[in-house]
Amino acid sequence: MRIISIKTIKNFWYNQRYKNSEPSLTSWCRDVRKDKWASPGDIKRKYGSASILKNNRVVFNIKGNKYRLVAKINYRLQIIFIRFVGTHEEYDKINAEEI
């Protein structure tokens, strides 16, 4: 998969409050870049705790579910667009299906 807007992830971990997220997010990025997903089922097989939403959105739990990452997936082009990275509290304030 090709990750678009890696800057969103880096901006999150550069924030001193979330610095501890860097190893988990780096690992997630490395793993995702190696993957090829044809459907939501492919994601669920690898990330069983991921939540599949409408509009090709997926919510990934990061660092033992301390953080949430919302991505929009284009399976045909093998692109994952990072739409949001944040805490549970921040996640609760967004509409993950539309962000």
Tab-separated table of C-alpha atoms in Angstrom:
chain	number	residue	atom	x	y	z
A	1	MET	CA	0.000	0.000	0.000
A	2	ARG	CA	1.091	3.533	-0.667
A	3	ILE	CA	0.503	5.892	2.260
A	4	ILE	CA	-0.651	9.396	1.386
A	5	SER	CA	-0.243	12.187	3.874
A	6	ILE	CA	2.383	10.583	6.073
A	7	LYS	CA	2.859	14.169	7.263
A	8	THR	CA	-0.351	13.833	9.288
A	9	ILE	CA	1.198	10.932	11.206
A	10	LYS	CA	4.540	12.680	11.698
A	11	ASN	CA	2.893	15.877	12.901
A	12	PHE	CA	1.084	13.822	15.511
A	13	TRP	CA	4.156	12.126	16.946
A	14	TYR	CA	6.239	15.322	16.794
A	15	ASN	CA	3.829	16.779	19.360
A	16	GLN	CA	5.559	16.232	22.700
A	17	ARG	CA	2.332	15.015	24.312
A	18	TYR	CA	2.192	12.113	21.842
A	19	LYS	CA	5.912	11.410	21.392
A	20	ASN	CA	5.385	7.891	22.755
A	21	SER	CA	3.277	7.084	19.685
A	22	GLU	CA	6.238	7.265	17.283
A	23	PRO	CA	7.451	3.633	17.549
A	24	SER	CA	3.939	2.219	17.146
A	25	LEU	CA	3.068	4.499	14.222
A	26	THR	CA	6.420	3.832	12.541
A	27	SER	CA	5.834	0.090	12.854
A	28	TRP	CA	2.276	0.425	11.521
A	29	CYS	CA	3.519	2.416	8.491
A	30	ARG	CA	6.274	-0.095	7.759
A	31	ASP	CA	3.802	-2.996	7.883
A	32	VAL	CA	1.136	-1.258	5.792
A	33	ARG	CA	3.628	-0.371	3.052
A	34	LYS	CA	4.357	-4.092	2.624
A	35	ASP	CA	0.682	-5.064	2.383
A	36	LYS	CA	-1.683	-5.312	-0.580
A	37	TRP	CA	-5.341	-5.115	0.353
A	38	ALA	CA	-8.063	-6.004	-2.114
A	39	SER	CA	-10.945	-5.717	0.348
A	40	PRO	CA	-11.831	-4.878	3.958
A	41	GLY	CA	-11.513	-8.585	4.716
A	42	ASP	CA	-7.791	-8.410	3.989
A	43	ILE	CA	-7.443	-5.674	6.588
A	44	LYS	CA	-9.458	-7.579	9.193
A	45	ARG	CA	-7.315	-10.689	8.721
A	46	LYS	CA	-4.206	-8.726	9.699
A	47	TYR	CA	-5.735	-6.126	12.037
A	48	GLY	CA	-8.560	-7.899	13.797
A	49	SER	CA	-9.332	-4.902	16.000
A	50	ALA	CA	-9.673	-2.514	13.042
A	51	SER	CA	-13.150	-1.096	12.512
A	52	ILE	CA	-14.459	-1.075	8.951
A	53	LEU	CA	-16.708	1.946	8.340
A	54	LYS	CA	-18.722	3.331	5.424
A	55	ASN	CA	-17.090	5.288	2.613
A	56	ASN	CA	-14.005	3.027	2.571
A	57	ARG	CA	-12.911	4.309	6.001
A	58	VAL	CA	-11.034	2.129	8.460
A	59	VAL	CA	-10.193	2.896	12.082
A	60	PHE	CA	-6.953	1.349	13.315
A	61	ASN	CA	-6.072	1.040	16.989
A	62	ILE	CA	-2.531	2.207	17.649
A	63	LYS	CA	-0.312	1.563	20.680
A	64	GLY	CA	-2.599	-0.869	22.431
A	65	ASN	CA	-5.687	1.159	21.525
A	66	LYS	CA	-4.303	4.331	23.123
A	67	TYR	CA	-4.589	6.172	19.808
A	68	ARG	CA	-6.830	5.943	16.761
A	69	LEU	CA	-5.903	6.341	13.111
A	70	VAL	CA	-8.615	6.859	10.496
A	71	ALA	CA	-7.759	6.078	6.894
A	72	LYS	CA	-9.610	6.098	3.612
A	73	ILE	CA	-8.648	3.157	1.403
A	74	ASN	CA	-8.595	2.967	-2.374
A	75	TYR	CA	-8.219	-0.757	-2.922
A	76	ARG	CA	-7.943	-0.575	-6.708
A	77	LEU	CA	-5.055	1.921	-6.623
A	78	GLN	CA	-3.528	0.440	-3.452
A	79	ILE	CA	-3.520	3.810	-1.686
A	80	ILE	CA	-4.273	4.552	1.938
A	81	PHE	CA	-5.110	8.180	2.750
A	82	ILE	CA	-4.481	9.171	6.362
A	83	ARG	CA	-7.448	11.257	7.473
A	84	PHE	CA	-6.937	11.497	11.250
A	85	VAL	CA	-4.605	10.457	14.059
A	86	GLY	CA	-5.524	11.198	17.650
A	87	THR	CA	-6.553	10.086	21.096
A	88	HIS	CA	-9.875	8.441	21.866
A	89	GLU	CA	-11.150	11.749	23.210
A	90	GLU	CA	-10.208	13.542	19.990
A	91	TYR	CA	-11.645	10.697	17.911
A	92	ASP	CA	-14.983	11.017	19.704
A	93	LYS	CA	-15.287	14.595	18.375
A	94	ILE	CA	-15.061	13.675	14.684
A	95	ASN	CA	-17.251	11.841	12.205
A	96	ALA	CA	-14.865	9.140	11.025
A	97	GLU	CA	-17.083	8.240	8.065
A	98	GLU	CA	-16.835	11.738	6.631
A	99	ILE	CA	-13.436	13.060	7.663
